[in-house]
mmCIF file of N, CA, C and O in Angstrom:
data_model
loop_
_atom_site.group_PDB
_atom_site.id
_atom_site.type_symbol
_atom_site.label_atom_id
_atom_site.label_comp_id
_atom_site.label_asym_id
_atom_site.label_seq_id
_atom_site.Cartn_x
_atom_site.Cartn_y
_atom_site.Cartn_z
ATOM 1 N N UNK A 244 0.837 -1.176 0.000
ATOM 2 C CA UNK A 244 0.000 0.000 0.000
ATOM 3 C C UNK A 244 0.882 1.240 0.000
ATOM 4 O O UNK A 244 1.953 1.267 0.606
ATOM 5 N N UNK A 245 0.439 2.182 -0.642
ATOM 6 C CA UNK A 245 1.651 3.392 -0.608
ATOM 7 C C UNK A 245 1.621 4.238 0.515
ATOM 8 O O UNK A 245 2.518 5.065 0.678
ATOM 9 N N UNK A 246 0.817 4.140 1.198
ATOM 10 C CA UNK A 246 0.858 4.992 2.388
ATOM 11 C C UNK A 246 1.435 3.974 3.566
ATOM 12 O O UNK A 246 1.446 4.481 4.688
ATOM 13 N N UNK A 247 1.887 2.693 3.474
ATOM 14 C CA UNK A 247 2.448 2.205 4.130
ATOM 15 C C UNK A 247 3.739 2.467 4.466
ATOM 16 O O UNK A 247 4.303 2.160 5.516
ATOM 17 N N UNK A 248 4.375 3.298 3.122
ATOM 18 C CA UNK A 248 5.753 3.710 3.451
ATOM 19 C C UNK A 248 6.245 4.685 4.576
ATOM 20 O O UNK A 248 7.334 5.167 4.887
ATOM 21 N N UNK A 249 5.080 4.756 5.005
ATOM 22 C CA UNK A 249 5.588 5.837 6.512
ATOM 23 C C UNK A 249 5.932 5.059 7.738
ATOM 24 O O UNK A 249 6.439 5.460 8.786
ATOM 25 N N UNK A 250 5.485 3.658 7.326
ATOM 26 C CA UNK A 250 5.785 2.930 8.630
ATOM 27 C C UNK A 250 6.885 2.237 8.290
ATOM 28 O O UNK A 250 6.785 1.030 8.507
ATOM 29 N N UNK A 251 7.669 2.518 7.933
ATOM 30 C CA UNK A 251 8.886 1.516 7.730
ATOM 31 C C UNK A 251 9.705 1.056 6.330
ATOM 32 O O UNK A 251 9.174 1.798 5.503
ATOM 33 N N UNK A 252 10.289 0.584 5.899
ATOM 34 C CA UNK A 252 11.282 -0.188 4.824
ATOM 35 C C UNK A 252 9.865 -0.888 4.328
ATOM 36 O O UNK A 252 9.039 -1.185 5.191
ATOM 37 N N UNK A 253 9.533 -1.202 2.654
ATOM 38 C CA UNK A 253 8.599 -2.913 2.722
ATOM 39 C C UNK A 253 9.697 -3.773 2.742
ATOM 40 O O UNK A 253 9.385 -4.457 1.767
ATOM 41 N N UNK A 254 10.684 -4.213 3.107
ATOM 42 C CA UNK A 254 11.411 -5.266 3.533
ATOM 43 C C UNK A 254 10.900 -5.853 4.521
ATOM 44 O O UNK A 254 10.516 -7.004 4.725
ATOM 45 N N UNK A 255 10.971 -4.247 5.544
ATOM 46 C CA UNK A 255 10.959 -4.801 7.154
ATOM 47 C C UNK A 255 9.344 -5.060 7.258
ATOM 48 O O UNK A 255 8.898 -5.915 8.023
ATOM 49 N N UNK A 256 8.290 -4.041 6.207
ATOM 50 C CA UNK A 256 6.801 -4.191 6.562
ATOM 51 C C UNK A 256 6.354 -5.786 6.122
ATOM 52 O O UNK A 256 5.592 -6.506 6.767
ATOM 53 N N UNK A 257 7.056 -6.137 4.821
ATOM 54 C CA UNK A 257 7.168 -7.590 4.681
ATOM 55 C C UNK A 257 7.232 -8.577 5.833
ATOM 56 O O UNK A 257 6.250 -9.079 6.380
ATOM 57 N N UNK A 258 8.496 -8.794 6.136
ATOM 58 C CA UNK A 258 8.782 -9.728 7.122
ATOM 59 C C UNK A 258 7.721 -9.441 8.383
ATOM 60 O O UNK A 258 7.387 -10.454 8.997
ATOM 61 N N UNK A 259 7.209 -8.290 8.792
ATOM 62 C CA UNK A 259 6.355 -7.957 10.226
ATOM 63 C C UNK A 259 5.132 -8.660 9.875
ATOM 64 O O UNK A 259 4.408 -9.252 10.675
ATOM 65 N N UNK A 260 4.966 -8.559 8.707
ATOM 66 C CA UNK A 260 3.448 -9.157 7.990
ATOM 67 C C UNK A 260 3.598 -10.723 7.968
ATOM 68 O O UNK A 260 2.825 -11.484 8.549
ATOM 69 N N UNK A 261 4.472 -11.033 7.371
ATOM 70 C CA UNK A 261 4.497 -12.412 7.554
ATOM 71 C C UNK A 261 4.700 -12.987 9.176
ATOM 72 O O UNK A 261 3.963 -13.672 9.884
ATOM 73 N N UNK A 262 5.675 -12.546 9.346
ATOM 74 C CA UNK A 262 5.751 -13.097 11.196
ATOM 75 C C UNK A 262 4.069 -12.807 11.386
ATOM 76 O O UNK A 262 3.479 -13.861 11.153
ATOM 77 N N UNK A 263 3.462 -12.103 11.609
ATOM 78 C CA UNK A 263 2.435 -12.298 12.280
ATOM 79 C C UNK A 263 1.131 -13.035 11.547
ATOM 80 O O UNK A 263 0.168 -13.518 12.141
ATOM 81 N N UNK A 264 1.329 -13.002 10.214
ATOM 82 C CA UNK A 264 0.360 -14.374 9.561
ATOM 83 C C UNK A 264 0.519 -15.492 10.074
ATOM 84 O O UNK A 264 -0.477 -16.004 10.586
ATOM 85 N N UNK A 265 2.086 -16.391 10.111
ATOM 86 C CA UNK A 265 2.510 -17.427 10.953
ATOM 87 C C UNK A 265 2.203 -17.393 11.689
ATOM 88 O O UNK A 265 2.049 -18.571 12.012
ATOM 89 N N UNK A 266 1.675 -16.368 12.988
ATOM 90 C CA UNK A 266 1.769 -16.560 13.841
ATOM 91 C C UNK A 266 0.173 -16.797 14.067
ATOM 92 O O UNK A 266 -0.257 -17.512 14.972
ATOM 93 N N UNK A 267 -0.770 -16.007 12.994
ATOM 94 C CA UNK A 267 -2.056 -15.987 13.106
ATOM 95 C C UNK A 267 -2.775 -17.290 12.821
ATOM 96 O O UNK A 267 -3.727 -17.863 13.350
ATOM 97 N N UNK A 268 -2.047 -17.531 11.884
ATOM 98 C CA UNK A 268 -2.118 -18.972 11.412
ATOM 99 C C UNK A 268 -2.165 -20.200 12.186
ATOM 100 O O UNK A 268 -3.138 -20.954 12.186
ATOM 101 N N UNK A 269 -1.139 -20.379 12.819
ATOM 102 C CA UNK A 269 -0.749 -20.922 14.328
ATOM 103 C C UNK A 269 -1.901 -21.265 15.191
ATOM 104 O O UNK A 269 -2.300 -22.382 15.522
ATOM 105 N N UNK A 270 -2.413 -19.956 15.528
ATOM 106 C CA UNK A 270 -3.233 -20.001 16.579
ATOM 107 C C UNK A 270 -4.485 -20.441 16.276
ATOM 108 O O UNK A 270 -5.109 -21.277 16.929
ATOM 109 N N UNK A 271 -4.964 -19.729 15.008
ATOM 110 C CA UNK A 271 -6.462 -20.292 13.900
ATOM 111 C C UNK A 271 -6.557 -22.002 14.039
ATOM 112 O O UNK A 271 -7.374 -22.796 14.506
ATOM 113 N N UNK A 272 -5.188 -22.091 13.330
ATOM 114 C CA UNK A 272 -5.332 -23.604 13.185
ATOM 115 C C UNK A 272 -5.541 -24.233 14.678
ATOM 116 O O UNK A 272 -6.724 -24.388 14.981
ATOM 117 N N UNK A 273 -4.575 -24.619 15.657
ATOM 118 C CA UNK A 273 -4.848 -24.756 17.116
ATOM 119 C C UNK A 273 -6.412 -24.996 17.629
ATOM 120 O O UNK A 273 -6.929 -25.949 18.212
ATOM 121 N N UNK A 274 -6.862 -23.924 17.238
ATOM 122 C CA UNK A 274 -8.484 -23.768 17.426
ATOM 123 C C UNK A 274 -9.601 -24.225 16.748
ATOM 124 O O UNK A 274 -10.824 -24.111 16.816
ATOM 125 N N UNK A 275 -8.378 -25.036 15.759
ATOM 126 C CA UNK A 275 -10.122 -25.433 14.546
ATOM 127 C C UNK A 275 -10.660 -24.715 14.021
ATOM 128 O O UNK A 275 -11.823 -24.950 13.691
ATOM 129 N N UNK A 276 -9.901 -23.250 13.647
ATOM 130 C CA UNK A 276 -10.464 -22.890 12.565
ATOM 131 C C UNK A 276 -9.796 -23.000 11.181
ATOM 132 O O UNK A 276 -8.668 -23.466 11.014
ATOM 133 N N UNK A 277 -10.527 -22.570 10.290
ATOM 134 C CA UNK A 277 -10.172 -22.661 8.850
ATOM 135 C C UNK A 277 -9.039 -21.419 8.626
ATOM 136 O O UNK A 277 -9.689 -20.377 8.710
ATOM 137 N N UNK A 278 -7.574 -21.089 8.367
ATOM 138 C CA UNK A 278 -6.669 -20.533 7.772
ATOM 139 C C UNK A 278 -7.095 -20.098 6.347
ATOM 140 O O UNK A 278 -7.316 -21.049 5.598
ATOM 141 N N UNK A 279 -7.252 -18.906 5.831
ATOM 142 C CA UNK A 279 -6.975 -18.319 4.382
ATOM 143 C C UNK A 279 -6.473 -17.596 4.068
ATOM 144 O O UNK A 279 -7.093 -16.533 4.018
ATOM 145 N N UNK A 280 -4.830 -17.573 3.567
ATOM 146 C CA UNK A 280 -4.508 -16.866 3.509
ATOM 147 C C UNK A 280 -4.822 -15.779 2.209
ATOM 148 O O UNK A 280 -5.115 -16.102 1.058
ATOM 149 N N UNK A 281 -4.690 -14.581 2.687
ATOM 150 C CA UNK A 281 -5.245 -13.832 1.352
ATOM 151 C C UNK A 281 -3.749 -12.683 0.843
ATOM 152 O O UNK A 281 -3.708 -11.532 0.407
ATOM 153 N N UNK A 282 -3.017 -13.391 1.074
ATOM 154 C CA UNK A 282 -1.640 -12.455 0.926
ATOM 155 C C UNK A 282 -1.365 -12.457 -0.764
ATOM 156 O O UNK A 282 -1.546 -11.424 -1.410
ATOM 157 N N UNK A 283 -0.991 -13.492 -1.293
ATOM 158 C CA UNK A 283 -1.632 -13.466 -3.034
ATOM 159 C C UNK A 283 -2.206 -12.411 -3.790
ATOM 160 O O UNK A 283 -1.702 -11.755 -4.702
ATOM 161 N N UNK A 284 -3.805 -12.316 -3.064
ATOM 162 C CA UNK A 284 -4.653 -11.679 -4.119
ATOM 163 C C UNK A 284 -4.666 -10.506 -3.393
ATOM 164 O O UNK A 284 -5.600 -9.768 -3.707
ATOM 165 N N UNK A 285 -3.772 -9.994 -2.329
ATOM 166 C CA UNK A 285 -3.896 -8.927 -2.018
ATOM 167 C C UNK A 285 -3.475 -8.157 -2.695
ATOM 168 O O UNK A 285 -3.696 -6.948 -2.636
ATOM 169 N N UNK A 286 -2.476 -8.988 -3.817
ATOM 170 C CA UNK A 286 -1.086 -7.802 -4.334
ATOM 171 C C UNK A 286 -1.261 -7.943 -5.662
ATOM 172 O O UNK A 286 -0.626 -7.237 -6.446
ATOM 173 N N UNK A 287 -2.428 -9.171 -6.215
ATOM 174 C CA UNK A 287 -1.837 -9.094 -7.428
ATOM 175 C C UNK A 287 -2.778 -8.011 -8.542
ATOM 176 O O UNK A 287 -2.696 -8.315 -9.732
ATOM 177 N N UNK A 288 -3.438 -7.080 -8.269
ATOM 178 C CA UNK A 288 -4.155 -6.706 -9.001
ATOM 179 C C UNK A 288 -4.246 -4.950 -8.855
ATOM 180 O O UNK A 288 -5.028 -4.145 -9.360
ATOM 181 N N UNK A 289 -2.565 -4.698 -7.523
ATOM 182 C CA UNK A 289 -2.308 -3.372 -7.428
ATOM 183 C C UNK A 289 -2.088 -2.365 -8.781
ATOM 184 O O UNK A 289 -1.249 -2.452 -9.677
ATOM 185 N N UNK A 290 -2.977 -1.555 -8.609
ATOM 186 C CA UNK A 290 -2.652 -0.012 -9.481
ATOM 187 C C UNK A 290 -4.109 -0.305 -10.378
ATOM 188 O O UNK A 290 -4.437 0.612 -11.132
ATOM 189 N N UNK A 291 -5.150 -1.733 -10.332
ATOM 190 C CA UNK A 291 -6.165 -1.104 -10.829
ATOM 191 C C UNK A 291 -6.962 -0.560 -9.803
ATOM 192 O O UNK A 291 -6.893 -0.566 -8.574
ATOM 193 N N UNK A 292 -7.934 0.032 -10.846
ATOM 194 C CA UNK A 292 -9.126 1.156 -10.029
ATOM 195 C C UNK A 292 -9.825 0.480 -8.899
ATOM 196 O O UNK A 292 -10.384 -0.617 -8.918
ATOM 197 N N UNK A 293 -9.763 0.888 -8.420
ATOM 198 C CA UNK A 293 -10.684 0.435 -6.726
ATOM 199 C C UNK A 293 -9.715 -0.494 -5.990
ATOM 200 O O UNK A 293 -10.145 -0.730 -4.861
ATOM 201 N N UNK A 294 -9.297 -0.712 -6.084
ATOM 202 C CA UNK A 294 -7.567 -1.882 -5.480
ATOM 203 C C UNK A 294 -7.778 -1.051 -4.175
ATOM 204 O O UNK A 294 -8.205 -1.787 -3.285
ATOM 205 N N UNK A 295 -7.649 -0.001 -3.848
ATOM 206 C CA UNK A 295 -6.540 0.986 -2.939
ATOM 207 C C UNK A 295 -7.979 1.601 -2.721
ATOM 208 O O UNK A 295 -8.704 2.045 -3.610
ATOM 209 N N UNK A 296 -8.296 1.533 -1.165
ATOM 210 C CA UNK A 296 -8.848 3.058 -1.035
ATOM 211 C C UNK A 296 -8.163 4.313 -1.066
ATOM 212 O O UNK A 296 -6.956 4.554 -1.105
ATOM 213 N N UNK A 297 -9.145 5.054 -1.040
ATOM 214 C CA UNK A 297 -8.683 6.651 -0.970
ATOM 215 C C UNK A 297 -7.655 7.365 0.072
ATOM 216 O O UNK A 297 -7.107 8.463 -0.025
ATOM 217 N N UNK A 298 -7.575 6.407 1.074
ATOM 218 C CA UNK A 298 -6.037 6.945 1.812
ATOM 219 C C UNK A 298 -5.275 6.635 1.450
ATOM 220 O O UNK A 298 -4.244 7.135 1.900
ATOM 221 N N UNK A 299 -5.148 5.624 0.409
ATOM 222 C CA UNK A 299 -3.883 4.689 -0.029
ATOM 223 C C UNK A 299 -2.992 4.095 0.741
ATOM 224 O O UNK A 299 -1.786 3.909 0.582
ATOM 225 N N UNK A 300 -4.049 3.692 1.982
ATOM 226 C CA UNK A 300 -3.511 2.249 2.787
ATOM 227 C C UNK A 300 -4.455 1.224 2.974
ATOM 228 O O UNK A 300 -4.078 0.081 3.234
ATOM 229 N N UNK A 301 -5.669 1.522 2.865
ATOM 230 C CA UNK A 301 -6.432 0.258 2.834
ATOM 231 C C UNK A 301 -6.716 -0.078 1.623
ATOM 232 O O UNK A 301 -6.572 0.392 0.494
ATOM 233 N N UNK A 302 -7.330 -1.373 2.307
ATOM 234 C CA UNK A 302 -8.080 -2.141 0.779
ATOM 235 C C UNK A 302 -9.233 -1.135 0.216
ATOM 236 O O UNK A 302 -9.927 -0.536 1.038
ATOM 237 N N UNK A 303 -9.429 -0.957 -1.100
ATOM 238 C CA UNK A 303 -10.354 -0.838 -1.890
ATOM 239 C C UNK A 303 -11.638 -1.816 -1.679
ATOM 240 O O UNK A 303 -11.622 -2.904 -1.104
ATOM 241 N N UNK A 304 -12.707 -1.197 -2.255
ATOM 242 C CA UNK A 304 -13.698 -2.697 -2.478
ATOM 243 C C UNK A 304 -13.673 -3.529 -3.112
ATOM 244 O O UNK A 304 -14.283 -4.566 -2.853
ATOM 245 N N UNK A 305 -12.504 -3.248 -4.826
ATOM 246 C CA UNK A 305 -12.331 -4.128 -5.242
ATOM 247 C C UNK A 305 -11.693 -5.244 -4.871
ATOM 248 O O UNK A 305 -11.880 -6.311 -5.456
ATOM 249 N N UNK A 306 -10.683 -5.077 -3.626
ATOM 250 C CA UNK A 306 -9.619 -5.669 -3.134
ATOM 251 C C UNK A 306 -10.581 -6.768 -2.379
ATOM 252 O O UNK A 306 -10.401 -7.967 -2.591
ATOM 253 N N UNK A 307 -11.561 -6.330 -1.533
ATOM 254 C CA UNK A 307 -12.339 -6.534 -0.108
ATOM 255 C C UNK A 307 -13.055 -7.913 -0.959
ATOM 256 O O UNK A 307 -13.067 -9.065 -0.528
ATOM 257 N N UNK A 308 -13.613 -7.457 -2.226
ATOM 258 C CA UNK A 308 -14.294 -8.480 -3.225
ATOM 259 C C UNK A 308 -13.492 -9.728 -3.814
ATOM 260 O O UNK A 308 -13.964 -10.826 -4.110
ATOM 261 N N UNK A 309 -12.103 -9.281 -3.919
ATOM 262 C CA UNK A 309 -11.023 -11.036 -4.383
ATOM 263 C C UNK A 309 -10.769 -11.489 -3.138
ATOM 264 O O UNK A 309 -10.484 -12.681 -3.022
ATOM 265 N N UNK A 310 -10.819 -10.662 -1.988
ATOM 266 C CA UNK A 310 -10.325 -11.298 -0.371
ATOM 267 C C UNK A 310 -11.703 -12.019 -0.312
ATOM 268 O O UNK A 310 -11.629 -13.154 0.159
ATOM 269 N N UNK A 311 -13.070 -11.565 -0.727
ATOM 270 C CA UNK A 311 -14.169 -12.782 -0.435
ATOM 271 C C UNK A 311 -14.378 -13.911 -1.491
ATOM 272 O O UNK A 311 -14.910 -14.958 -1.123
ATOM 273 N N UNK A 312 -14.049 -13.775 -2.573
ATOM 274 C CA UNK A 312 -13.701 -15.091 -3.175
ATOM 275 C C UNK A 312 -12.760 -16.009 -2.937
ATOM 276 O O UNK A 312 -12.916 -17.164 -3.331
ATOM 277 N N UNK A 313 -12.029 -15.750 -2.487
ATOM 278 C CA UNK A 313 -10.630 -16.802 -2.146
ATOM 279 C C UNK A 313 -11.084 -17.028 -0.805
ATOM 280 O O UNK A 313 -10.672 -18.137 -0.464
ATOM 281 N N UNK A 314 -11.674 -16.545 0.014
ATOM 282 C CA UNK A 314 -12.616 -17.041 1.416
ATOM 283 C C UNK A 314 -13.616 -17.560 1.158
ATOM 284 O O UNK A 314 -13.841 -18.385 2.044
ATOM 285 N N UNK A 315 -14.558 -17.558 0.261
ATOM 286 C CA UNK A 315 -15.695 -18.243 0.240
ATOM 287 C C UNK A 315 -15.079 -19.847 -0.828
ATOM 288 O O UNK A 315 -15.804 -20.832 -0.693
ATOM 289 N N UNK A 316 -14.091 -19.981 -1.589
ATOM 290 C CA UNK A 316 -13.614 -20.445 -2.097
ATOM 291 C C UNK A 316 -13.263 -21.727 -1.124
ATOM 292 O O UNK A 316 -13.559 -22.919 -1.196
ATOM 293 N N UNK A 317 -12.480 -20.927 -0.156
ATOM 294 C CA UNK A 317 -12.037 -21.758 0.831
ATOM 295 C C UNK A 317 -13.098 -22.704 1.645
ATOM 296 O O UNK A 317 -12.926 -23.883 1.957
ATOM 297 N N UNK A 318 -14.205 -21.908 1.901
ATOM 298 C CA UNK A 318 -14.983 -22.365 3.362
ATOM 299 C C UNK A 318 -15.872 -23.268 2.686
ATOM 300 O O UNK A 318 -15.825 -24.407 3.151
ATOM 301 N N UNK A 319 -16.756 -23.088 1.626
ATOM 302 C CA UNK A 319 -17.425 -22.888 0.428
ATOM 303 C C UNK A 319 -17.994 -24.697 1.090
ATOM 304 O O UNK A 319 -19.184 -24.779 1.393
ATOM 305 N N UNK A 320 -17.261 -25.766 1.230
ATOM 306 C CA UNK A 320 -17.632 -27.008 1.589
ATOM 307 C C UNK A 320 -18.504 -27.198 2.736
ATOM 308 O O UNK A 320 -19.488 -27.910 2.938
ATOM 309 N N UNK A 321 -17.666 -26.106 3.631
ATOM 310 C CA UNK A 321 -18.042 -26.442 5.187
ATOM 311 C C UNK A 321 -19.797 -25.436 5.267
ATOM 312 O O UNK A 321 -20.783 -25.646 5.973
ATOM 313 N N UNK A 322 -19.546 -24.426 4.273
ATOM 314 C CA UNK A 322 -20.938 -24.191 4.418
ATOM 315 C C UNK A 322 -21.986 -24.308 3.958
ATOM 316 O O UNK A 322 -23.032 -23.768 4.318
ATOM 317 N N UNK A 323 -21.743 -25.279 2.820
ATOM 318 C CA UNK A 323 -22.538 -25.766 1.789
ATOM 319 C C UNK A 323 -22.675 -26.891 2.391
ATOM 320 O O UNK A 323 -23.781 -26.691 2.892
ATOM 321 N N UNK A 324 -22.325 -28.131 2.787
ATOM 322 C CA UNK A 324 -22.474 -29.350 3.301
ATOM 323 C C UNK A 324 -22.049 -30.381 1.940
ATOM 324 O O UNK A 324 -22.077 -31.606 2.061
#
């Protein structure tokens, strides 16, 4: 996200992101829940329109919309039967 560059290197925002997916991950799983990661489709469709909200650190709706396909993708068994 481009307004992320105030918080740091993306090297270092990289690695902080991942350590704490692992770590989110970790704990999800532990608990029986379902893990999805959405790190992929977070990135791959940066610089089109709606990607980026208007602060240019969050997700867009377009973004919010591939993060619910690759989640409903995922769950899609367990809630369908």
């Amino acid at each position: 996200m481009p307004a992320a560059a105030q918080y740091g290197e993306p090297q270092l925002i990289k690695a902080v992101t991942n350590d704490y997916n692992t770590a989110a991950k970790e704990e999800a799983l532990e608990r029986g829940f379902v893990w999805v990661d959405i790190t992929g489709v977070s990135t791959y469709q940066l610089g089109s329109p709606g990607w980026i909200a208007t602060d240019q650190l969050h997700p867009g709706d377009a973004q919010y919309a591939a993060w619910a396909e690759v989640i409903w993708d995922r769950v899609r068994g367990a809630w369908t039967g």
